[in-house]
Structures are given as C-alpha cells and as structure tokens.
XYZ file of C-alpha atoms in Angstrom:
352
model
C 0.000 0.000 0.000
C 1.542 3.290 -0.997
C 1.499 6.442 1.102
C -1.521 8.027 -0.683
C -3.770 5.050 -0.002
C -2.618 4.924 3.597
C -3.422 8.616 4.088
C -6.840 8.151 2.441
C -7.709 5.216 4.726
C -6.656 7.161 7.814
C -8.741 10.147 6.731
C -11.783 7.926 6.158
C -11.388 6.314 9.554
C -11.241 9.729 11.223
C -13.979 11.605 9.332
C -16.456 8.782 8.752
C -17.747 8.804 12.340
C -17.857 12.582 12.266
C -19.867 12.639 9.031
C -22.154 9.930 10.326
C -22.733 11.837 13.526
C -23.356 15.055 11.552
C -25.885 13.273 9.352
C -27.735 11.934 12.356
C -27.783 15.355 13.978
C -29.038 16.931 10.763
C -31.860 14.430 10.504
C -32.872 14.913 14.110
C -32.552 18.690 13.938
C -34.328 18.815 10.591
C -37.223 16.759 11.951
C -37.409 18.956 15.018
C -37.376 22.121 12.901
C -40.049 20.642 10.671
C -42.206 19.845 13.681
C -41.689 23.354 15.005
C -42.598 24.908 11.652
C -45.719 22.751 11.444
C -46.762 23.786 14.921
C -46.103 27.452 14.173
C -48.199 27.141 11.011
C -50.986 25.489 12.969
C -50.869 28.214 15.578
C -51.056 30.849 12.857
C -54.034 29.138 11.291
C -55.748 28.893 14.642
C -55.130 32.579 15.337
C -56.331 33.483 11.856
C -59.482 31.443 12.353
C -60.049 33.077 15.733
C -59.632 36.535 14.174
C -62.040 35.638 11.400
C -64.560 34.407 13.951
C -64.153 37.592 15.947
C -64.437 39.674 12.756
C -67.510 37.809 11.609
C -69.121 38.201 15.020
C -68.275 41.911 14.894
C -69.830 42.192 11.446
C -72.942 40.421 12.657
C -73.297 42.732 15.643
C -72.719 45.719 13.365
C -75.408 44.525 10.971
C -77.808 43.966 13.854
C -77.116 47.496 15.078
C -77.695 48.985 11.625
C -80.907 47.014 11.177
C -82.095 48.198 14.590
C -81.531 51.818 13.480
C -82.927 51.651 9.945
C -85.711 49.109 10.410
C -88.338 51.545 11.660
C -87.570 54.322 9.112
C -87.718 51.726 6.324
C -91.083 50.458 7.597
C -92.384 54.043 7.813
C -91.163 54.720 4.275
C -92.939 51.713 2.793
C -96.111 52.154 4.838
C -96.328 55.953 4.867
C -95.022 56.666 1.366
C -95.012 53.648 -0.951
C -98.208 52.020 0.304
C -100.136 55.286 0.716
C -99.189 56.542 -2.749
C -100.013 53.200 -4.305
C -103.380 53.268 -2.551
C -103.956 56.835 -3.799
C -103.209 55.689 -7.334
C -105.823 52.938 -6.996
C -108.347 55.322 -5.431
C -108.139 57.593 -8.469
C -109.877 54.845 -10.473
C -112.415 53.857 -7.822
C -115.737 55.090 -6.532
C -117.323 54.885 -3.105
C -120.573 52.952 -2.856
C -122.756 54.243 -0.016
C -124.981 51.161 0.057
C -122.161 48.641 0.440
C -119.913 51.087 2.345
C -116.915 50.146 0.203
C -114.843 51.257 -2.778
C -115.060 49.575 -6.179
C -113.255 50.116 -9.472
C -114.901 52.041 -12.294
C -114.244 51.741 -15.997
C -113.880 55.419 -16.877
C -112.072 58.630 -15.892
C -114.981 60.369 -14.177
C -112.824 61.350 -11.210
C -110.450 63.189 -13.537
C -113.201 64.888 -15.524
C -114.746 66.062 -12.236
C -111.627 68.148 -11.642
C -112.233 70.207 -14.768
C -115.883 70.611 -13.849
C -114.912 71.804 -10.372
C -112.513 74.319 -11.879
C -115.453 75.947 -13.653
C -118.129 75.571 -10.978
C -116.349 75.977 -7.625
C -116.382 79.637 -6.511
C -112.953 81.179 -6.129
C -111.101 78.455 -8.034
C -109.135 81.051 -9.998
C -108.261 82.704 -6.688
C -106.929 79.362 -5.421
C -104.643 79.137 -8.430
C -103.387 82.671 -7.839
C -102.888 82.149 -4.104
C -101.050 78.865 -4.660
C -98.622 80.497 -7.105
C -98.146 83.524 -4.830
C -97.538 81.242 -1.837
C -94.909 79.268 -3.764
C -93.099 82.377 -5.022
C -93.226 84.016 -1.611
C -91.994 81.029 0.400
C -89.273 79.966 -2.020
C -88.011 83.141 -3.694
C -88.829 85.983 -1.278
C -88.397 84.058 1.978
C -85.393 82.257 0.530
C -83.666 85.520 -0.423
C -84.424 87.191 2.929
C -83.322 84.092 4.831
C -80.117 83.985 2.816
C -79.348 87.622 3.641
C -80.067 87.141 7.367
C -77.921 83.996 7.442
C -75.048 85.890 5.797
C -75.261 88.696 8.360
C -75.195 86.194 11.214
C -72.365 84.302 9.505
C -70.364 87.552 9.442
C -70.945 87.846 13.203
C -72.921 91.077 13.288
C -73.563 92.602 16.746
C -76.194 90.681 18.736
C -76.063 87.896 16.122
C -76.440 85.124 18.697
C -79.543 86.831 20.096
C -81.140 86.891 16.645
C -80.235 83.245 16.141
C -82.185 82.308 19.270
C -85.169 84.494 18.370
C -85.358 83.264 14.786
C -84.873 79.621 15.720
C -87.487 79.555 18.486
C -90.394 78.823 16.079
C -88.605 75.626 15.038
C -88.434 74.468 18.671
C -91.840 75.385 20.101
C -95.074 73.975 18.692
C -96.559 75.766 15.698
C -99.989 76.156 17.323
C -98.404 78.143 20.172
C -96.990 80.674 17.712
C -100.329 80.820 15.898
C -102.027 81.881 19.137
C -99.286 84.415 19.904
C -99.440 85.854 16.397
C -103.242 86.075 16.414
C -103.268 87.765 19.813
C -100.644 90.306 18.711
C -102.379 91.120 15.410
C -105.863 91.351 16.919
C -105.057 93.124 20.212
C -101.450 94.269 20.295
C -101.111 95.850 16.860
C -104.131 98.211 17.266
C -102.551 99.532 20.472
C -99.198 99.984 18.752
C -100.665 102.027 15.873
C -103.000 103.924 18.247
C -106.265 102.727 16.699
C -108.144 100.442 19.131
C -111.033 100.077 16.667
C -108.808 98.837 13.844
C -110.079 95.659 12.224
C -107.925 92.577 12.675
C -105.589 92.102 9.727
C -106.226 88.363 9.874
C -110.013 88.747 9.626
C -109.894 91.541 7.039
C -110.439 89.919 3.591
C -108.009 92.372 1.983
C -105.105 91.543 4.307
C -105.843 88.040 5.662
C -103.772 86.152 3.099
C -100.876 88.625 3.431
C -100.983 88.194 7.215
C -100.658 84.429 6.792
C -97.688 84.935 4.457
C -95.952 87.147 7.035
C -96.476 84.474 9.661
C -94.974 81.875 7.328
C -91.974 84.131 6.753
C -91.245 84.309 10.467
C -91.843 80.610 11.102
C -89.632 79.542 8.196
C -86.507 81.378 9.321
C -85.257 78.599 11.614
C -84.683 75.832 9.088
C -83.335 78.191 6.418
C -80.972 79.783 8.921
C -79.500 76.436 9.920
C -79.046 75.221 6.334
C -77.659 78.483 4.949
C -75.145 79.139 7.708
C -73.966 75.536 7.478
C -73.426 75.931 3.738
C -71.540 79.194 4.242
C -69.056 77.401 6.475
C -67.740 75.750 3.296
C -66.361 79.039 1.988
C -62.518 78.885 2.229
C -61.070 81.284 4.791
C -58.159 82.072 2.480
C -60.525 83.540 -0.114
C -62.256 85.687 2.503
C -58.949 86.945 3.883
C -57.695 87.762 0.384
C -60.938 89.618 -0.384
C -60.637 91.569 2.876
C -57.071 92.600 2.019
C -58.251 93.786 -1.394
C -60.889 95.997 0.233
C -63.857 93.898 -0.916
C -67.227 95.076 0.411
C -69.681 92.752 2.145
C -72.056 92.847 -0.801
C -69.313 91.988 -3.302
C -67.982 89.285 -1.006
C -71.423 87.729 -0.771
C -72.189 87.960 -4.503
C -68.802 86.858 -5.909
C -67.508 84.441 -3.243
C -70.197 83.188 -0.856
C -73.195 82.884 -3.148
C -71.469 80.770 -5.859
C -70.372 78.323 -3.144
C -73.866 77.940 -1.642
C -75.776 78.297 -4.924
C -76.529 74.583 -5.244
C -77.710 74.387 -1.627
C -79.995 77.368 -2.131
C -81.248 75.833 -5.373
C -82.314 72.654 -3.586
C -84.786 74.698 -1.532
C -86.215 76.293 -4.675
C -86.547 72.901 -6.376
C -88.216 71.305 -3.352
C -90.600 74.248 -3.186
C -91.933 73.430 -6.654
C -93.243 70.149 -5.243
C -95.510 72.071 -2.855
C -96.996 74.246 -5.608
C -100.399 72.502 -5.366
C -100.125 71.138 -1.833
C -98.713 74.009 0.226
C -100.784 76.170 2.545
C -99.701 79.007 4.900
C -101.029 77.499 8.169
C -104.568 78.377 7.086
C -106.191 75.544 9.015
C -104.291 76.450 12.192
C -105.698 79.991 12.057
C -109.229 79.444 10.818
C -110.003 75.745 11.097
C -112.822 74.878 8.690
C -114.054 78.502 8.453
C -111.275 80.188 6.503
C -112.334 83.086 4.264
C -112.286 82.406 0.558
C -109.502 84.962 0.081
C -107.057 82.656 1.913
C -107.835 79.444 -0.006
C -105.074 77.528 -1.737
C -105.223 74.147 -3.431
C -103.559 72.563 -0.423
C -106.162 73.921 1.996
C -109.083 73.185 -0.330
C -108.266 69.502 -0.838
C -107.374 69.108 2.821
C -110.795 70.403 3.758
C -112.819 68.203 1.395
C -111.011 65.116 2.689
C -110.902 65.909 6.408
C -113.803 68.232 7.224
C -116.165 67.855 4.279
C -119.475 66.049 4.215
C -119.306 62.405 3.154
C -115.535 62.546 2.978
C -115.338 58.988 1.624
C -116.988 60.230 -1.559
C -114.185 62.763 -2.009
C -111.271 60.355 -1.567
C -111.233 59.234 -5.234
C -111.621 62.821 -6.415
C -108.718 64.023 -4.239
C -106.571 61.078 -5.371
C -107.244 61.849 -9.044
C -106.416 65.523 -8.433
C -103.156 64.469 -6.803
C -102.199 62.452 -9.873
C -103.009 65.331 -12.191
C -101.046 67.793 -10.076
C -98.119 65.368 -10.054
C -98.254 65.179 -13.851
C -97.915 68.983 -13.919
C -95.379 69.423 -11.106
C -93.004 66.555 -11.985
C -91.810 67.943 -15.362
C -91.791 71.458 -13.890
C -89.540 70.252 -11.069
C -87.114 68.624 -13.487
C -87.101 71.803 -15.580
C -86.229 73.965 -12.562
C -83.560 71.432 -11.589
C -82.106 71.680 -15.094
C -82.038 75.477 -14.835
C -80.131 75.365 -11.555
C -77.675 72.835 -12.966
C -76.585 75.565 -15.375
C -75.601 77.816 -12.482
C -72.244 78.007 -10.701
C -71.039 74.779 -9.134
C -67.975 75.571 -7.050
C -65.992 72.680 -5.570
C -64.291 73.512 -2.275
C-alpha cells in the first residue's frame, strides 16, 4: 500500500464517524425544525381562524345594530309613502258605494273629468290658483332671499347675532300652534294699540289683508330651518378667499355675490326645487288659524283639498276625487320640477 492510499484510509477512519454523527444530527434537527414549523403554522391558522370568527361576530353585531336603526324608518317609508301613494293611485280609479260602504273600481275617468268641472263651478277656483302660485313664489323666492341675507349677516358675526339666532330659531323648537295663538293675539289686540287705533279691524279677519298676514307668519316661522341650512353651507367658503378679499378691500355685498353665493348656490337651489313640489299642496297654516271657516280669500289648493277630505261632508266620496287631483297635479309638477332642476344645474357649481 503506498502512502496516498494509507493517508486516504486514515482520513476515512477519522472523518467517517464525524460525518455519520453530523448526518444523524441533521436528521434529528431537521425533523425537530419541521415539527416546530408545522406547529407554528398550525398556531397561525388557529389565530387566523379566531380573528375571522371575531371579525364575523363583529360584522354580525354591526349589521344587527344597523338594522335596529334603519328598520323603523324603512317600515315608515314603505307604509307611509309607498303604500299610501299606491293606494292613492288605486283610489283615483275607484268610486265609493254608499250602500255597500266600500270602494269599487270604475271603468272610466270620471274622477279626472270632475276636476275640470270643479274648476269651472267651484267659486274662487281662480283665486286658489293665484294664491297657490303667490304662496310658492313668496316662500321659495322671497323668503329664501331674505333668509339667505339674514344667514349671511349672522355668519359675518354682526352685533347681537347670537340673540337673533335664538329668536329666529325659536319657532322651530316650540309647537306651531303656540306661535299661531301668539301671532293672532298680537295682530288682533297688540297691533291696534301699537298704531293707536283700538277700533282697527284685525288684519287676519280683514279679507283684503288676511292672506298677506298668513304669508308674514310663514316668513317668520320659516326662518329657523333656512338659517341652519344656509349658515352651514356658508361654512364651506374657504377662509383664504375671505382673507384675500378683505385685504383687497372687498365690500360685504361683493364678497357675498362673488364668493359666498357661488359656493352655496346649489344648496340654495335645492330649496327652490323642493318648493316646486308644494306648488299645489302648500298652505300658509290656514287651518291652524281658521279651522274649517277660513275666508275664501285665503284658499289655496292645499287647503281646499285638505278640507274636502278631512272636514267635508261624506268625505269617503271625495277620496277618489282628491286622489285623481293628486295624480293630475303630479303630472304637472313633476316635469316642472325637473325643468327647474335643469335650470339650476346651469348655475355656478364651485368645488371647495
């Protein structure tokens, strides 16, 4: 045996046990590491499953909470709006039978033709049309413009602004009938003493001024909601623009017309658009002032149809007629509303 073979055999005898021992250790350590990795993976899966269970339980509780909040409004919407309007649509094609005390369908449009007959026969029908249009223009355009100006003055923190906020918002807090009594008492007893004419006729009972008196009452009552909406919209105006305008010597009127109004134009337009809907259904608290005995000069379509359904004789006979009138008014107001909406979409739309 030469020296190379002898060295090789000695090396094998020395390193073979070492390599064998290393192989055994690697197998044992590798198996242990594999077991550890498997257990870590299992723990991760268990934690992930626990998190998913917790998340799913959280989602379920969240859904239950949301259902608890929105369930009653959804029920009111379907019962008070969808079901009632669907029933009104059916009533427009029905007739009340006094003998059977029930409604039955008819095969013609007599309820709709009755509307045109009533327009010719009913006394003061042209006055109702005029009053309804005046009431819409007054409440939406005039009251809207005045409310916008008052909101801007309060937004600019005029002296005693907080006092005016409380006074103007009180009608939105206290019941409407309370303010009706206060207003009637002031007009009938307080105003004659203020002007120095104790024998002056009440402006509410005077046929020439009764409708105007109701409009003035509506102006005062409507300040609260408009004030809240308008001042909230004005908060969107960037302060940087206002400061730059102040440095340039911009007047309040120019600031309102060129900076504030374009920002709140769409908000103000929503009130005008929503007012179109009440063109044939709005009434300036006429029933609260007069009950069923309002003078003809104060009649609007809203008050007239309210009376024939609530306080008229044989009100069941008038249900189909009122339902048919509602459908006809909707056919007139719906396209008019979309037209007004289209007009306001052409106005300034400032993104802030």
